[in-house]
Coordinates of C-alpha atoms and ligand atoms in Angstrom, one line a residue:
X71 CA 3.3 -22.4 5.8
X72 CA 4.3 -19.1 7.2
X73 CA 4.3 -15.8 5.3
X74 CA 6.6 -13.4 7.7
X75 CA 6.5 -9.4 7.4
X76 CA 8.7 -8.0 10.1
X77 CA 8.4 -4.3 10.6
X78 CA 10.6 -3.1 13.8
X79 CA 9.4 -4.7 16.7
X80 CA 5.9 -6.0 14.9
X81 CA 5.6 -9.8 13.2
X82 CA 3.0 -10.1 10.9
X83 CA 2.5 -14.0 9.6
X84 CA 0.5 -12.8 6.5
X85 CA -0.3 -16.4 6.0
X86 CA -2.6 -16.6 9.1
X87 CA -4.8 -13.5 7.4
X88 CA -4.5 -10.2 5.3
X89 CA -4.2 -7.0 6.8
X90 CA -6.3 -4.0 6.3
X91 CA -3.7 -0.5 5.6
X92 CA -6.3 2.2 6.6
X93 CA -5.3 5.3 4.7
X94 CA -5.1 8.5 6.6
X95 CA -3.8 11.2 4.6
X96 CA -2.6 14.6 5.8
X97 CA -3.2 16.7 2.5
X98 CA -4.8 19.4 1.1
X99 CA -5.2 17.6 -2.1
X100 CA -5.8 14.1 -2.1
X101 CA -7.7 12.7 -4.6
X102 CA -10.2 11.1 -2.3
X103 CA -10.2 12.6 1.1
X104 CA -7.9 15.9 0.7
X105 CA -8.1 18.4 3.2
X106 CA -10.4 15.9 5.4
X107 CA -7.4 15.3 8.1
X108 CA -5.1 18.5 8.1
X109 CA -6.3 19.0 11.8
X110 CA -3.9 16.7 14.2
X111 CA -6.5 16.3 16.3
X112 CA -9.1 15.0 13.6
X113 CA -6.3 13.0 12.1
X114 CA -5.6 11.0 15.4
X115 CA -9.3 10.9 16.1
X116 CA -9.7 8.8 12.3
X117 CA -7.0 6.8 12.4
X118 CA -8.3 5.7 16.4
X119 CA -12.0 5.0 14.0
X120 CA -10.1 3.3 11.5
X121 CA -8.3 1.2 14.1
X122 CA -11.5 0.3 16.2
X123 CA -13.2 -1.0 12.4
X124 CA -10.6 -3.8 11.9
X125 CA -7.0 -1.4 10.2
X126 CA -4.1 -4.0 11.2
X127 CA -2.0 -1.0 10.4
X128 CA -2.4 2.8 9.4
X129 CA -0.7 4.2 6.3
X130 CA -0.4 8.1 7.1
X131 CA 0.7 9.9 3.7
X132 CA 2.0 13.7 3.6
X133 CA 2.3 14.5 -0.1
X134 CA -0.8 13.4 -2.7
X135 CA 0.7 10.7 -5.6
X136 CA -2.4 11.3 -7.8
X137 CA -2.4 12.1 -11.6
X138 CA -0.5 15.4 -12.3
X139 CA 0.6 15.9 -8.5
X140 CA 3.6 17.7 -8.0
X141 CA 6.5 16.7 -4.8
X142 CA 5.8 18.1 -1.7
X143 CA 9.3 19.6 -0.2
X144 CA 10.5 17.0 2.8
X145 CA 9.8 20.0 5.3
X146 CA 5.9 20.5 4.4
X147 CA 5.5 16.7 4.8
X148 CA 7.5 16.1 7.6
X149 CA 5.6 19.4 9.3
X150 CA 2.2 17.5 8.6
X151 CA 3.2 14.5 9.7
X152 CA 5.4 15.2 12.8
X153 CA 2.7 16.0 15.6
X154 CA 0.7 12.9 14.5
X155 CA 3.3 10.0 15.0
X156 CA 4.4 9.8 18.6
X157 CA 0.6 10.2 19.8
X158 CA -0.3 7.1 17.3
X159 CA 2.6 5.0 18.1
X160 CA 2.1 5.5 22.2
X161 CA -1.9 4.0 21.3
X162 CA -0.1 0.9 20.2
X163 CA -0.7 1.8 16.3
X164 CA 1.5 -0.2 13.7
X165 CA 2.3 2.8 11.6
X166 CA 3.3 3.3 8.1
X167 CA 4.4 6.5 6.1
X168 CA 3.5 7.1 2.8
X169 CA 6.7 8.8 1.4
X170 CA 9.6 8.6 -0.6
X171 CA 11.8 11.0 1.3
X172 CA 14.7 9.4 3.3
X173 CA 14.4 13.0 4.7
X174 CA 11.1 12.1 6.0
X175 CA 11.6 8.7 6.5
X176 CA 14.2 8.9 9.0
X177 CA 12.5 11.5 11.6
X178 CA 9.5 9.8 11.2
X179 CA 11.2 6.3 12.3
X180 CA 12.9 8.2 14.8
X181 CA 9.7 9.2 16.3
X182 CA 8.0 5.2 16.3
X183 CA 7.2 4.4 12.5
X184 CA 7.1 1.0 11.6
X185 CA 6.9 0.6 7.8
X186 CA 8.2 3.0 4.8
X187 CA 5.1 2.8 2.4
X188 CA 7.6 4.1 -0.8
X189 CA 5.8 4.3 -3.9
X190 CA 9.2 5.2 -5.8
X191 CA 10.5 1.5 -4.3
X192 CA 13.4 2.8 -2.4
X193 CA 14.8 5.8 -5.2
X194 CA 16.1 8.3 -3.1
X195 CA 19.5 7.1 -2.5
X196 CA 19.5 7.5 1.6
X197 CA 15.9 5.7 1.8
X198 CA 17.4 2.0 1.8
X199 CA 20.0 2.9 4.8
X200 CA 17.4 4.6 6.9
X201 CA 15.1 1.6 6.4
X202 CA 17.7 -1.3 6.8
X203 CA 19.1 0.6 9.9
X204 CA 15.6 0.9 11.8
X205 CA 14.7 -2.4 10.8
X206 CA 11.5 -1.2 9.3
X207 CA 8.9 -2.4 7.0
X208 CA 9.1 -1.6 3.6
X209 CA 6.7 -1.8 0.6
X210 CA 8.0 -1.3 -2.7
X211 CA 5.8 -0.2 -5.3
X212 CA 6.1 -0.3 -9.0
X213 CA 5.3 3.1 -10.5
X214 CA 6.2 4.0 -14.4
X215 CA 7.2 7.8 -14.4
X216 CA 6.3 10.3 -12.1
X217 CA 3.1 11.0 -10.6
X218 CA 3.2 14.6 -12.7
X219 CA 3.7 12.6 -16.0
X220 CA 2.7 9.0 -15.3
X221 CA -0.4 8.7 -16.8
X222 CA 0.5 10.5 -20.6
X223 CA -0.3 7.3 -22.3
X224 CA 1.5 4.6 -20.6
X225 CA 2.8 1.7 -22.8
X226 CA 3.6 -2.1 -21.8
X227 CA 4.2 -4.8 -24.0
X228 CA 3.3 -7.2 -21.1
X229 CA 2.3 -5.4 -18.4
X230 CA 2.5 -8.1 -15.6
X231 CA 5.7 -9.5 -17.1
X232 CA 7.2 -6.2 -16.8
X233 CA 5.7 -4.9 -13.6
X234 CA 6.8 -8.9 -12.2
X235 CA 10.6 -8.3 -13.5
X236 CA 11.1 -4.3 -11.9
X237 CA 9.5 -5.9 -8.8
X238 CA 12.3 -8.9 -8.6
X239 CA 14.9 -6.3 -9.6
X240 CA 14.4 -3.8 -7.2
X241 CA 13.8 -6.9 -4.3
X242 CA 17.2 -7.9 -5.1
X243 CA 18.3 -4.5 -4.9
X244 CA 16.7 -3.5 -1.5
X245 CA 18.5 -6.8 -0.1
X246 CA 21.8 -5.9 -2.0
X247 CA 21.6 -2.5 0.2
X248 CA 21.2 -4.2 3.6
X249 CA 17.2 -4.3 3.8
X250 CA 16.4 -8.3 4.9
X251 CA 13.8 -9.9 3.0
X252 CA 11.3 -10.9 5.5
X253 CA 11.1 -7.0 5.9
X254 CA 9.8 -6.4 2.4
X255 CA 6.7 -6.0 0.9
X256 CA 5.9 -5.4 -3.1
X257 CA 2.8 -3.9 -4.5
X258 CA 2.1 -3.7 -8.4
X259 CA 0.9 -0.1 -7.9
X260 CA -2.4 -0.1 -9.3
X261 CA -2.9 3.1 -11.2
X262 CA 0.8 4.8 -11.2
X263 CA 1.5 4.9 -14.9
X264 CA -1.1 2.2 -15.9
X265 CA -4.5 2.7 -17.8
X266 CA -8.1 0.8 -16.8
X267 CA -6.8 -2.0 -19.3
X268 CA -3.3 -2.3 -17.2
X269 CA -4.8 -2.1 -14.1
X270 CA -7.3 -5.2 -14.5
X271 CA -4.9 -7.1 -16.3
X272 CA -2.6 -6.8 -13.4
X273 CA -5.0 -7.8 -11.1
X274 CA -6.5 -11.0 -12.5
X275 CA -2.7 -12.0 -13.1
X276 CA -1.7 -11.2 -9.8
X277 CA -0.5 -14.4 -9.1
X278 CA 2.8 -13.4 -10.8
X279 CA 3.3 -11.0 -8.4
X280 CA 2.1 -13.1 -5.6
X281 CA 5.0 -15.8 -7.3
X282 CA 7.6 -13.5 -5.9
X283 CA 7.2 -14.7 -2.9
X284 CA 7.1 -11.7 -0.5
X285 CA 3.5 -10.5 0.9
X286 CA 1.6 -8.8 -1.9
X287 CA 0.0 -5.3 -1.3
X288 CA -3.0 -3.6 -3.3
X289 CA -4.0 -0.5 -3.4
X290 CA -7.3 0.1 -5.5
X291 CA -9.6 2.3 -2.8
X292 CA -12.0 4.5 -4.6
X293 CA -9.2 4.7 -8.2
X294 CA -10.2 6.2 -11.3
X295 CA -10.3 2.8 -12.8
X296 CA -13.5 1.7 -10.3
X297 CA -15.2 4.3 -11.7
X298 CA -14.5 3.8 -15.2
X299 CA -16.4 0.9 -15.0
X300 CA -19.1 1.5 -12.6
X301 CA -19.4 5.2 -14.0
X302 CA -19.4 6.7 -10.0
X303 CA -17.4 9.7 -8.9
X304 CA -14.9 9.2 -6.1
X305 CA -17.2 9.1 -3.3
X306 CA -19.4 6.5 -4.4
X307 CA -16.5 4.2 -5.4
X308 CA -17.1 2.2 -2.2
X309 CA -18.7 -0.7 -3.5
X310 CA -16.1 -0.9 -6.4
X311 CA -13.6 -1.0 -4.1
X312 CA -14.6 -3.9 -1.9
X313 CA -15.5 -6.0 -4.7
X314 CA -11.7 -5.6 -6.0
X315 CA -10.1 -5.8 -2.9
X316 CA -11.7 -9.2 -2.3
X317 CA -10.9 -10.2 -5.8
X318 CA -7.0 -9.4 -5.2
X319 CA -7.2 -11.5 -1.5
X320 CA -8.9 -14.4 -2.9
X321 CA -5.7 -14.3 -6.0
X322 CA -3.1 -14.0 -2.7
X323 CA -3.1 -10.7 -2.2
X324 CA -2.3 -10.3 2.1
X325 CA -2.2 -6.4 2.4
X326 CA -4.8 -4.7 1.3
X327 CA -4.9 -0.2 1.5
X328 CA -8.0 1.2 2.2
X329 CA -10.1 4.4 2.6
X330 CA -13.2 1.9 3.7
X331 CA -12.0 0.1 6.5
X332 CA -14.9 -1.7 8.2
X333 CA -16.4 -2.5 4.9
X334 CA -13.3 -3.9 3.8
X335 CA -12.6 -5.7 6.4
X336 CA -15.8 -8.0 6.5
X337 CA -15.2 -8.2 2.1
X338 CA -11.7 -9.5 2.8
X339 CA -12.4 -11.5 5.6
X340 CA -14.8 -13.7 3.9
X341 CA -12.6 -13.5 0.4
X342 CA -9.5 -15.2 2.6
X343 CA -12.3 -17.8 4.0
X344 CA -13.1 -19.0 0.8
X345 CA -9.5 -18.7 -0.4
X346 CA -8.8 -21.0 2.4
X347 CA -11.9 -23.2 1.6
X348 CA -10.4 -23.7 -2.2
X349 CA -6.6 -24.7 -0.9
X350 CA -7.7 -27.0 1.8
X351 CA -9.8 -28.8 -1.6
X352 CA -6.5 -28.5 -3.9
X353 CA -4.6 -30.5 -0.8
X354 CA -7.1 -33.4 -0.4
X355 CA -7.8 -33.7 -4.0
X356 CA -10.7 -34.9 -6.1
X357 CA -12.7 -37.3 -4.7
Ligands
LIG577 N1 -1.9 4.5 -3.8 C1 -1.9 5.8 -3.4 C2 -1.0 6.3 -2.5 N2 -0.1 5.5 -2.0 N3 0.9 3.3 -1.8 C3 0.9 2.0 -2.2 N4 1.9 1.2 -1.7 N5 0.0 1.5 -3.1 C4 -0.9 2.3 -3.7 O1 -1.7 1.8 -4.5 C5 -1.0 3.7 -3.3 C6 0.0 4.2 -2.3 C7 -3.0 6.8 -3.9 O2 -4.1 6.8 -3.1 P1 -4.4 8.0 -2.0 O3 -3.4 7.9 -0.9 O4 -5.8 7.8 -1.6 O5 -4.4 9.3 -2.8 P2 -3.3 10.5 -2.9 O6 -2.1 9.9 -3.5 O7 -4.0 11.5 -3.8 O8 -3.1 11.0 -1.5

């Protein structure tokens, strides 16, 4: 069976094996890395690194989306972002930008994007246009709220139900507004408006997300809810992080976002071999 996620000229068959989304972010204030790749130079030199340790693709974000972050205007991102993306599309990098700005978006496709990474699933009312015209990539992403508000006691009666059912309806939307579906990608947004309970509940019921039928992608690099449980600050959420991301890939999973590449890489590698190992069991049966 094939899994297809078409982004521009790039065909991904998500069946054959998950992708690693490195994670280069161009902020001052990101919750894990801010201020680390302001430099263009620096930035291009990580996200070469990131590519050489196994990143199928490279998700470069403008504006932070943590707890209590406020928009960053469409000029500030786009002045960030702009040097970096015609010198990493001519080194053959699939490229993805973290925004939610069809201001952005549309430059930035201009200049050799591949994928809209929108954590707002497509809210700004030009953002479905510029995407179905370029033919780009797009991920969806469930988020309750805003980044400034979305973690003041989030409630769910049924967390996956509901995260499942905004999914679907804003799939059908994307496709109602000219985006094809082979170009879509969804992603439960772990930690946008979801507490630790949320976000593990979401993940070992991911299935229902994966039941939508359109690649899955995770996001859980170095969140607070790693170290709620492992009691680690941010920079020691590495291990934390592989172990989930090769929780989500072995429950279907196929894109996985990533500060950690390398590490990552090898975790989700051997989760997708054993994931294979158990279907190939479930095909021949018992004994
Ligand atoms: N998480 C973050 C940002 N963008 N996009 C998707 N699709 N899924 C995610 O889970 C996701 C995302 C937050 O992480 P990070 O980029 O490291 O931090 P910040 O938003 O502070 O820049």
């Amino acid at each position: 069976m094939q899994l297809i996620w078409r982004c521009r000229d790039r065909k991904f068959d998500l069946e054959a094996r998950p992708l690693v989304m490195g994670i280069l972010n161009v902020t001052p204030d990101s919750f894990s890395d801010g201020g680390r790749h302001l430099d263009p130079h620096e930035a291009i030199a990580h996200a070469k690194r990131m590519t050489a340790a196994g990143a199928d693709l490279i998700d470069v974000g403008a504006e932070s989306t943590r707890p209590g972050a406020r928009p960053v205007p469409a000029e500030v991102q786009w002045r960030r972002l702009g040097p970096l993306i015609a010198p990493l599309a001519a080194e053959g990098i699939t490229l993805s930008i973290d925004t939610a700005s069809a201001e952005v978006a549309a430059p930035a496709l201009a200049a050799g994007a591949h994928v809209i990474n929108d954590v707002t699933a497509l809210s700004d009312p030009g953002m479905s246009s510029c995407v179905a015209r370029a033919g780009a990539g797009v991920v969806l992403m469930h988020m309750r709220g805003t980044p400034a508000t979305m973690q003041h006691d989030p409630r769910y009666e049924d967390v996956v139900g509901e995260v499942r059912g905004w999914l679907a309806e804003r799939f059908d939307r994307a496709r109602d507004s000219g985006v094809d579906a082979e170009r879509i990608a969804l992603d439960p947004g772990i930690g946008f408006g979801k507490t630790v309970a949320h976000n593990l509940e979401l993940l070992a019921r991911l299935e229902a997300i994966v039941s939508l039928g359109r690649p899955v992608l995770v996001g859980v690099s170095r969140k607070g809810f790693i170290g709620a449980i492992t009691g680690r600050p941010v920079d020691q959420r590495l291990n934390g992080g592989i172990a989930t991301a090769s929780v989500a890939v072995f429950l279907g999973a196929r894109i996985v976002r990533t500060h950690d590449v390398r590490a990552t890489r090898e975790a989700v590698d051997l989760a997708e071999a054993i994931r294979r190992a158990g279907a190939r069991e479930a095909t021949l049966g018992p004994a």
